[in-house]
Coordinates of C-alpha atoms and ligand atoms in Angstrom, one line a residue:
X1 CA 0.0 0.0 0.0
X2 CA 1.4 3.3 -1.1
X3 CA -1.0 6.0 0.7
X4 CA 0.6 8.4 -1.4
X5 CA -0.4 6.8 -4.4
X6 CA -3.7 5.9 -3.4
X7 CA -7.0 7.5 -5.5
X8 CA -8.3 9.1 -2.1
X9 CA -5.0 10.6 -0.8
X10 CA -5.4 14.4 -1.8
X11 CA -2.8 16.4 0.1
X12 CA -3.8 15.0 3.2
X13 CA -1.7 17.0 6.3
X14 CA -0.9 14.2 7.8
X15 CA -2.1 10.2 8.5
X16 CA -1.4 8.7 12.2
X17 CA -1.1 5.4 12.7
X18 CA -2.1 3.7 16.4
X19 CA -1.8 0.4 17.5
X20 CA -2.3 -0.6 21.3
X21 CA -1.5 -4.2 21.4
X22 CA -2.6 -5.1 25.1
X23 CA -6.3 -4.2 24.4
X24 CA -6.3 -4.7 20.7
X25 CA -6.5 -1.2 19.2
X26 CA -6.0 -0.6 16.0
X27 CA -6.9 2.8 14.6
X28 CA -6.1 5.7 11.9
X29 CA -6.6 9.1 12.4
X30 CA -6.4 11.2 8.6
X31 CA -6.2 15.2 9.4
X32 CA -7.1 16.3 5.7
X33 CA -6.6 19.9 6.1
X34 CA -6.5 22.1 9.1
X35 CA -6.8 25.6 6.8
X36 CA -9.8 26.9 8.5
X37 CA -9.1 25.5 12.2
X38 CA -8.5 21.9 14.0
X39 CA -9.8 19.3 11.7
X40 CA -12.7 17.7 13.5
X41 CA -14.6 14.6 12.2
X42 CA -16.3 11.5 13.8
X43 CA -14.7 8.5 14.8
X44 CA -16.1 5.1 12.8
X45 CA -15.9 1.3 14.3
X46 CA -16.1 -1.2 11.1
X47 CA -14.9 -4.4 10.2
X48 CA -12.8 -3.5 7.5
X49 CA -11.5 -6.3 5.7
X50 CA -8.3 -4.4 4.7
X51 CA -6.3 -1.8 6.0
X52 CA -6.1 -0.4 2.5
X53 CA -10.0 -0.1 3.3
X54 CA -9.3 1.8 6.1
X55 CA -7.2 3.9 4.7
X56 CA -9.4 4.5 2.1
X57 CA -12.2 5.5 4.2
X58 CA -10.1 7.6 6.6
X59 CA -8.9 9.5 3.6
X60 CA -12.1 10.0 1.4
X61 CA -14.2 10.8 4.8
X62 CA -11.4 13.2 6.4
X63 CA -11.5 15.3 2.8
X64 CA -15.2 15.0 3.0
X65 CA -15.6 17.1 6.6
X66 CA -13.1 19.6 5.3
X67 CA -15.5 20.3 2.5
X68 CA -18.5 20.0 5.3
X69 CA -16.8 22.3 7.6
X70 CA -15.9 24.8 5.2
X71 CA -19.6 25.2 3.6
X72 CA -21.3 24.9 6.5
X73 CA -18.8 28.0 8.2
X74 CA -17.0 26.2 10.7
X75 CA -14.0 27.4 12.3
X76 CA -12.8 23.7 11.9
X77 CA -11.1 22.2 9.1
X78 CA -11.4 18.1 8.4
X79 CA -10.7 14.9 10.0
X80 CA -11.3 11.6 11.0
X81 CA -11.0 8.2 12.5
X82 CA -11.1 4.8 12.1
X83 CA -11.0 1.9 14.6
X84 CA -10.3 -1.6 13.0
X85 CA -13.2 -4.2 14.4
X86 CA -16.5 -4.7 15.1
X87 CA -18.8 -2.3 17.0
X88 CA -19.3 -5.2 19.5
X89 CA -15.3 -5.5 20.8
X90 CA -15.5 -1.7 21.9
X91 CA -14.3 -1.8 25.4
X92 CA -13.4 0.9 27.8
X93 CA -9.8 0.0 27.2
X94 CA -10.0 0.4 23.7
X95 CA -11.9 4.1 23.7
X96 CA -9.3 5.1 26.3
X97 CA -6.3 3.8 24.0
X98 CA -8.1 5.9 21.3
X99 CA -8.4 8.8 23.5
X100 CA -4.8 8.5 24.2
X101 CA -4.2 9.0 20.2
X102 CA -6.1 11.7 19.7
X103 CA -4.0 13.6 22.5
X104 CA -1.1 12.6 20.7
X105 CA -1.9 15.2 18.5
X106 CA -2.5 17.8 21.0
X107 CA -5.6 19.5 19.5
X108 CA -5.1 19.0 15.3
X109 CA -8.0 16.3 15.9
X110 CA -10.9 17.0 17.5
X111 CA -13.2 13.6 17.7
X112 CA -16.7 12.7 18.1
X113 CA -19.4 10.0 17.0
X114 CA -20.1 8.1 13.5
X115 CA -21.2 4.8 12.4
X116 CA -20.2 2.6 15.1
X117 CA -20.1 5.0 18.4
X118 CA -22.1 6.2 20.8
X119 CA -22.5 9.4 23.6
X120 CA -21.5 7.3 25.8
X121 CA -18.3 6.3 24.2
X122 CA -17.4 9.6 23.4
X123 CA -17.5 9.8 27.3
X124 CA -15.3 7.5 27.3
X125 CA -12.6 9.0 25.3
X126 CA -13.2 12.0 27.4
X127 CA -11.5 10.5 30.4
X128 CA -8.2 10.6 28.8
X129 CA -8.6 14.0 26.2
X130 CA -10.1 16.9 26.3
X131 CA -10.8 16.9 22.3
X132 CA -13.6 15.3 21.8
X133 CA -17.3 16.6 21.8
X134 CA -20.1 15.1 20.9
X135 CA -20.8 14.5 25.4
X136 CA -24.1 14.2 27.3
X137 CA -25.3 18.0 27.8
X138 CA -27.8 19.5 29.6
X139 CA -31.1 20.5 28.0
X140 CA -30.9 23.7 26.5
X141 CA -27.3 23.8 25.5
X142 CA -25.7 22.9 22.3
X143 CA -24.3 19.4 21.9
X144 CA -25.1 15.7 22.5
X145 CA -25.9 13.0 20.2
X146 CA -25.1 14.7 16.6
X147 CA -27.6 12.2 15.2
X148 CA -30.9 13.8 15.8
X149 CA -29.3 17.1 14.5
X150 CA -27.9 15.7 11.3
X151 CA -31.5 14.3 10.7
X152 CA -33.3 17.5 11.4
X153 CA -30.4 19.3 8.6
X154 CA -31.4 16.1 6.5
X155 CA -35.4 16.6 6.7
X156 CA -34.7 20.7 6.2
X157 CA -32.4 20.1 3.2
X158 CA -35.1 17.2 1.9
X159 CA -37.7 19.9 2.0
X160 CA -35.7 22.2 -0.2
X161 CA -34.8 19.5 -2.6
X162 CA -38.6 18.6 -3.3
X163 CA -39.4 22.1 -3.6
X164 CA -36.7 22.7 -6.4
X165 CA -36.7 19.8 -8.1
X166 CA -40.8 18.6 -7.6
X167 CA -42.4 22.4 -6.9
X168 CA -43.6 20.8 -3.8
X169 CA -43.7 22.6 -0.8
X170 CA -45.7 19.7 1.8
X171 CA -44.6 16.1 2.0
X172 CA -48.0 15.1 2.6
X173 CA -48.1 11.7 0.4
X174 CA -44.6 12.5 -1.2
X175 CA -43.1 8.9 -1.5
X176 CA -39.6 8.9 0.6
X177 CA -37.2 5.4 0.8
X178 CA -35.0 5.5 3.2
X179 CA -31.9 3.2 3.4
X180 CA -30.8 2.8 6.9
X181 CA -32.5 3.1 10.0
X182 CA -29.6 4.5 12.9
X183 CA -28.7 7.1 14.8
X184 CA -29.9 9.4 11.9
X185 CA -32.2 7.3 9.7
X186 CA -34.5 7.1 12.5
X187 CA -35.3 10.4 13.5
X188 CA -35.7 11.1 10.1
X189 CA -38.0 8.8 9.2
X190 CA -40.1 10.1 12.8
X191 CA -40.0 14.0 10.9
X192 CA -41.0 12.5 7.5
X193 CA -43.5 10.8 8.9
X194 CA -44.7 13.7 10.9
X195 CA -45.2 16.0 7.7
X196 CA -47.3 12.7 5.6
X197 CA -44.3 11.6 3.7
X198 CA -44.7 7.6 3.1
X199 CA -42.3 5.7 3.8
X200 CA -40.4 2.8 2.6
X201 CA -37.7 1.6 4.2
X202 CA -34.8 -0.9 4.9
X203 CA -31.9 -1.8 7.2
X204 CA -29.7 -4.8 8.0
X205 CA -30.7 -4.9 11.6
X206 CA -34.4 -7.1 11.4
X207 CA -35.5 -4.6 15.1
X208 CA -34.3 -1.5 13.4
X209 CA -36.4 -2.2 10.6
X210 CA -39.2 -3.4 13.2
X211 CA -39.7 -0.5 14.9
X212 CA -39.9 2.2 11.8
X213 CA -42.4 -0.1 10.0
X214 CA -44.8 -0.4 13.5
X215 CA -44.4 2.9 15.0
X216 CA -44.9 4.8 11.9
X217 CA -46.5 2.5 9.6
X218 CA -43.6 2.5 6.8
X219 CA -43.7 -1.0 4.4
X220 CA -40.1 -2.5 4.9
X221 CA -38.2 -3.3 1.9
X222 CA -35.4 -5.6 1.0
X223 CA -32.2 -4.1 1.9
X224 CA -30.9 -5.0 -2.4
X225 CA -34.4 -3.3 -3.0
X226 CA -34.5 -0.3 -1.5
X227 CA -32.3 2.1 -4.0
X228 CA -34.6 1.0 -6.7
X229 CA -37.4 2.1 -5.3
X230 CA -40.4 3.6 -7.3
X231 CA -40.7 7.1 -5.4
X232 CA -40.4 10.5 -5.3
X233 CA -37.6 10.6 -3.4
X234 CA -34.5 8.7 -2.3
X235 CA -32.5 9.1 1.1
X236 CA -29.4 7.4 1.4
X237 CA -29.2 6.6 5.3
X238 CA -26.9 4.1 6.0
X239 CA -23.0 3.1 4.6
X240 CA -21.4 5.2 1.5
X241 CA -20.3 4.5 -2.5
X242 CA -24.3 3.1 -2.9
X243 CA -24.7 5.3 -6.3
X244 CA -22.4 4.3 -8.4
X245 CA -22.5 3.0 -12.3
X246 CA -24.5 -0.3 -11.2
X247 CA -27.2 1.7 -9.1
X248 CA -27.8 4.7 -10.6
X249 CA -29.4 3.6 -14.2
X250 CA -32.1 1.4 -11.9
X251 CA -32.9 4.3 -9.9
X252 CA -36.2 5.8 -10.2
X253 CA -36.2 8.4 -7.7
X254 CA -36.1 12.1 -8.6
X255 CA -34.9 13.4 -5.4
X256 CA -31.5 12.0 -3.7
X257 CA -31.2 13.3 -0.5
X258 CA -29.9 11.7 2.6
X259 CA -27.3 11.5 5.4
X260 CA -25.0 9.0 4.4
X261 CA -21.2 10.4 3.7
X262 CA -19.7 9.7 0.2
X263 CA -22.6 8.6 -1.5
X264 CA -21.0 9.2 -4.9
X265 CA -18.8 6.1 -5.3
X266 CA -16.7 8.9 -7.8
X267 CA -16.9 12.4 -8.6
X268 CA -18.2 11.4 -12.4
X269 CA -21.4 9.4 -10.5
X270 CA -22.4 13.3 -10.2
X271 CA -22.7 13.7 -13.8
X272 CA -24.6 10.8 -14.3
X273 CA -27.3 11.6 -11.7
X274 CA -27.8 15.1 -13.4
X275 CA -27.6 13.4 -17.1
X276 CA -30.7 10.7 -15.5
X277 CA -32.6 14.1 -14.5
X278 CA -31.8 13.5 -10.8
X279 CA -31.6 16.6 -8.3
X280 CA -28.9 14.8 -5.8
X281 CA -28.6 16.8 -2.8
X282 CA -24.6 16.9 -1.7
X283 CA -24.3 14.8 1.1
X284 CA -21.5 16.9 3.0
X285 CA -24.2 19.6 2.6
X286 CA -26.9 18.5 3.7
X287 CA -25.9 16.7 6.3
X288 CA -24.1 19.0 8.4
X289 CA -26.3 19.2 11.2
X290 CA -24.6 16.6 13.5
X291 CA -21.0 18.4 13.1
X292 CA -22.6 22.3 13.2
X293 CA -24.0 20.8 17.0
X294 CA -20.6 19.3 17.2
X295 CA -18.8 22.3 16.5
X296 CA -20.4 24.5 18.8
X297 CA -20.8 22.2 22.0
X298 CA -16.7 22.1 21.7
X299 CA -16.0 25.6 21.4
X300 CA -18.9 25.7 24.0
X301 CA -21.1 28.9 25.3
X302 CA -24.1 27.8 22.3
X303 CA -27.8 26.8 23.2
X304 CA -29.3 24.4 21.2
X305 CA -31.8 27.0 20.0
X306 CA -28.8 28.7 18.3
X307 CA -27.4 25.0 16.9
X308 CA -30.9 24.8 15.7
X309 CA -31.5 28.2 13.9
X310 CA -27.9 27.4 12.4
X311 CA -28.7 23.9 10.7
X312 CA -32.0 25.8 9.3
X313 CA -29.5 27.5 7.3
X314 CA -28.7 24.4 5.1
X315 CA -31.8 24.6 3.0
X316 CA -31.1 27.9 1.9
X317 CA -27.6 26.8 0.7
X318 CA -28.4 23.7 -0.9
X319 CA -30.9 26.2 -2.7
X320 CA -27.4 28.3 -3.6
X321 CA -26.4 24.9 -5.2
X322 CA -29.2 24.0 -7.0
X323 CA -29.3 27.0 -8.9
X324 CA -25.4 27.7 -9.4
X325 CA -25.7 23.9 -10.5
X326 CA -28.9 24.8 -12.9
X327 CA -27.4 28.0 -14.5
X328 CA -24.5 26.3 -15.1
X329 CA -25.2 23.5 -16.4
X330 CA -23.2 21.3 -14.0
X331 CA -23.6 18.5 -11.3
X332 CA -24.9 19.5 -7.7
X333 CA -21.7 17.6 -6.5
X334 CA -19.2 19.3 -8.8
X335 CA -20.5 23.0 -8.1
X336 CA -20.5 22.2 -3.9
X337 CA -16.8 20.7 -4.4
X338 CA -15.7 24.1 -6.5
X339 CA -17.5 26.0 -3.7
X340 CA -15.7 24.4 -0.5
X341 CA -12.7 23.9 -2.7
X342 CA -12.5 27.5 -3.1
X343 CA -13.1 28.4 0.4
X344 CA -10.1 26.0 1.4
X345 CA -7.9 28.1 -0.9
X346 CA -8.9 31.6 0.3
X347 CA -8.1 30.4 4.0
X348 CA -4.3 29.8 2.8
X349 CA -4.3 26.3 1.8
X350 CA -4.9 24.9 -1.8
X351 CA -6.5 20.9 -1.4
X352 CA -5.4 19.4 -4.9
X353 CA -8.3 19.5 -7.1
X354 CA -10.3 16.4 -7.9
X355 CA -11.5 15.6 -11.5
X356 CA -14.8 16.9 -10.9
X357 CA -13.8 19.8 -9.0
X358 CA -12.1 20.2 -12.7
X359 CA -14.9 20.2 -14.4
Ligands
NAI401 P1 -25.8 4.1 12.4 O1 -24.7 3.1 12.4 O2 -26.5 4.5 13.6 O3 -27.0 3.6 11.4 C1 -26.7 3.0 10.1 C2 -27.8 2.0 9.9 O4 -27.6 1.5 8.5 C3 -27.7 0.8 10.8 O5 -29.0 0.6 11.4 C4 -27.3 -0.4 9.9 O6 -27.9 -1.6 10.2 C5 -27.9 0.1 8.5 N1 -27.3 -0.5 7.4 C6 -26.0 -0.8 7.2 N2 -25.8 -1.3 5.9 C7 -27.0 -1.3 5.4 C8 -27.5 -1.8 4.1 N3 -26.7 -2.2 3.2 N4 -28.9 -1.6 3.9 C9 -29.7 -1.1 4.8 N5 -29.3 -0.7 6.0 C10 -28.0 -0.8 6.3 O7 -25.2 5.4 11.6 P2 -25.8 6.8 11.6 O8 -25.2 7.6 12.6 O9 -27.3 6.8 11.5 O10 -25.2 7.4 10.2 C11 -25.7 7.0 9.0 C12 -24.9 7.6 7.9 O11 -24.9 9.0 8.0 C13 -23.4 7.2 7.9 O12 -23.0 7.2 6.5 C14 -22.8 8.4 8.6 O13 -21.4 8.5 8.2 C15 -23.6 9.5 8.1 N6 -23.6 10.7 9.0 C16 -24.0 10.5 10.3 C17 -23.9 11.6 11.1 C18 -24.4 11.5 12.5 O14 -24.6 12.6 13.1 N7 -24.6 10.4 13.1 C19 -23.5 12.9 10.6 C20 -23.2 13.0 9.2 C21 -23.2 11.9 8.4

């Protein structure tokens, strides 16, 4: 493996490496760019078959919350991390070893939940570093569980999407499929639900799946059904790379818009959602809401009411997208990556350009 070879390496600051062989740790932490401020990012738990794989993801998903953090504002630049194994072996010894890398780097990396953590883990880490967010707060202040947030940015931006691309403004019997049913899936599903959206829906964990389809009356769908759904609109939910050149010509949605980071499998998977008449909703834009929340519970002082009136500020720039995208004649992905990419350079630091940046 030659990282600085691989597709997804792009100028990355800098790539650490932690192994704590006692309890088992093995984790990556990928600082993409620390222009704006300390790179902050979640911290993902999966299997990965390969380290490549983790390397991979680390790269592609530390790049992604520099382009987050930079459209959404954020005094923080990109990061993330990776833990090697299954959600299941987390132990306290593990999240403290973790902790103990992320002080290693005395503030560059500022942690907090993804796919495979919880609050209470972040607690965990907490014991041993001071950067890390994402902790139990009391009512009224900003932070907590990013996952309710992120779905409340998802439902917002959703909203927006229909109304551009559908000239809808209710979701009263607007057809929604949503692939994954977590920390952010859920909740989303609850606010769809809410406003009369039906629901379709699909996850790999049978309660998950349960629980959506009996509280709020959504019809569950096979998980190898669920992108091919015949509705109005499609939200990714769950793992990333699920458009890609095998997907996308058997979707019939006309709305993408979900949480799930890197939903484009590659930068030319944009072109090919606008060329099928798609309106895809860029998913480091629209879901921001978890790492705005994030953001301000760390540099602390923020009430949720102010996280809140912050992540109803995504609509109106996905809007910004949509039309830049429209007039010129270009993929929602492409304009979002020129816009963050440019935002990276003004701050002092040019990210090398991807191909669809290019475009
Ligand atoms: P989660 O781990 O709580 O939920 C993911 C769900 O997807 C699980 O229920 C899992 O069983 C299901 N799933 C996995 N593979 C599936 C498949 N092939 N088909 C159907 N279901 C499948 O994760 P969470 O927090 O809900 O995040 C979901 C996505 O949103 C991830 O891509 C994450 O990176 C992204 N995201 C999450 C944020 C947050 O605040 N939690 C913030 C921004 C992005």
């Amino acid at each position: 493996m030659d990282l600085f070879e691989m597709p997804d390496f792009d100028a990355h600051e800098q790539v650490v490496f932690g192994c704590d062989a006692p309890c088992g740790l093995r984790a990556l932490i990928a600082i993409h760019s620390t222009a704006l401020g300390p790179a902050a990012g979640g911290c993902r738990v999966w299997p990965y078959a390969r380290l490549s794989d983790a390397v991979a993801d680390a790269l592609r998903l530390s790049r992604g919350m520099s382009y987050k953090n930079a459209l959404a504002e954020l005094p923080f630049g990109g990061g993330k991390a990776v833990i090697i194994g299954e959600a299941r072996g987390k132990t306290r010894e593990r999240l403290e070893a973790f902790g103990r890398l992320v002080d290693s780097l005395a503030g560059r990396y500022v942690t907090a939940e993804d796919v495979g953590t919880t609050t209470a883990d972040m607690e965990q880490v907490a014991c041993v570093t001071p950067f890390v967010s994402g902790l139990a707060r009391e009512s009224g202040q900003a932070g907590g569980d990013p996952g309710p947030k992120t779905a409340l940015g998802v439902f917002l931006g959703l909203k927006a999407a229909v109304r551009f691309r559908l000239g809808r403004v209710s979701l009263e019997g607007l057809e929604v499929a949503v692939q994954g049913l977590g920390g952010v899936g859920y909740p989303l599903c609850r606010l769809l639900a809410a406003e009369g959206a039906r629901l379709r829906v699909a996850d790999a964990r049978p309660a998950a799946l349960e629980r959506v389809c009996r509280e709020l009356g959504a019809q569950a769908v096979a998980c190898d059904a669920i992108l091919s759904q015949e509705v109005d609109v499609l939200a990714p939910c769950a793992l990333g790379a699920v458009l890609d050149e095998r997907s996308i010509p058997g979707l019939r949605a006309r709305v993408i818009a979900g949480a799930a980071n890197n939903q484009l499998a590659r930068p030319e998977d944009g072109e090919a959602l606008m060329r099928a008449g798609i309106l895809y909703a860029p998913d480091y834009v629209i879901n921001a809401g978890g790492i705005i929340s994030v953001a301000r519970e760390y540099q602390g002082g923020a009430t949720s009411a102010q996280v809140r009136a912050e992540i109803e500020r995504i609509p109106a720039r996905l809007t910004e997208i949509f039309e830049r995208a429209r007039r010129e004649g270009r993929p929602t992905s492409a304009v979002a990556d020129q816009m963050a990419i440019d935002r990276l350079a003004a701050a002092g630091r040019r990210p090398m350009q991807r191909a669809s940046a290019c475009a």
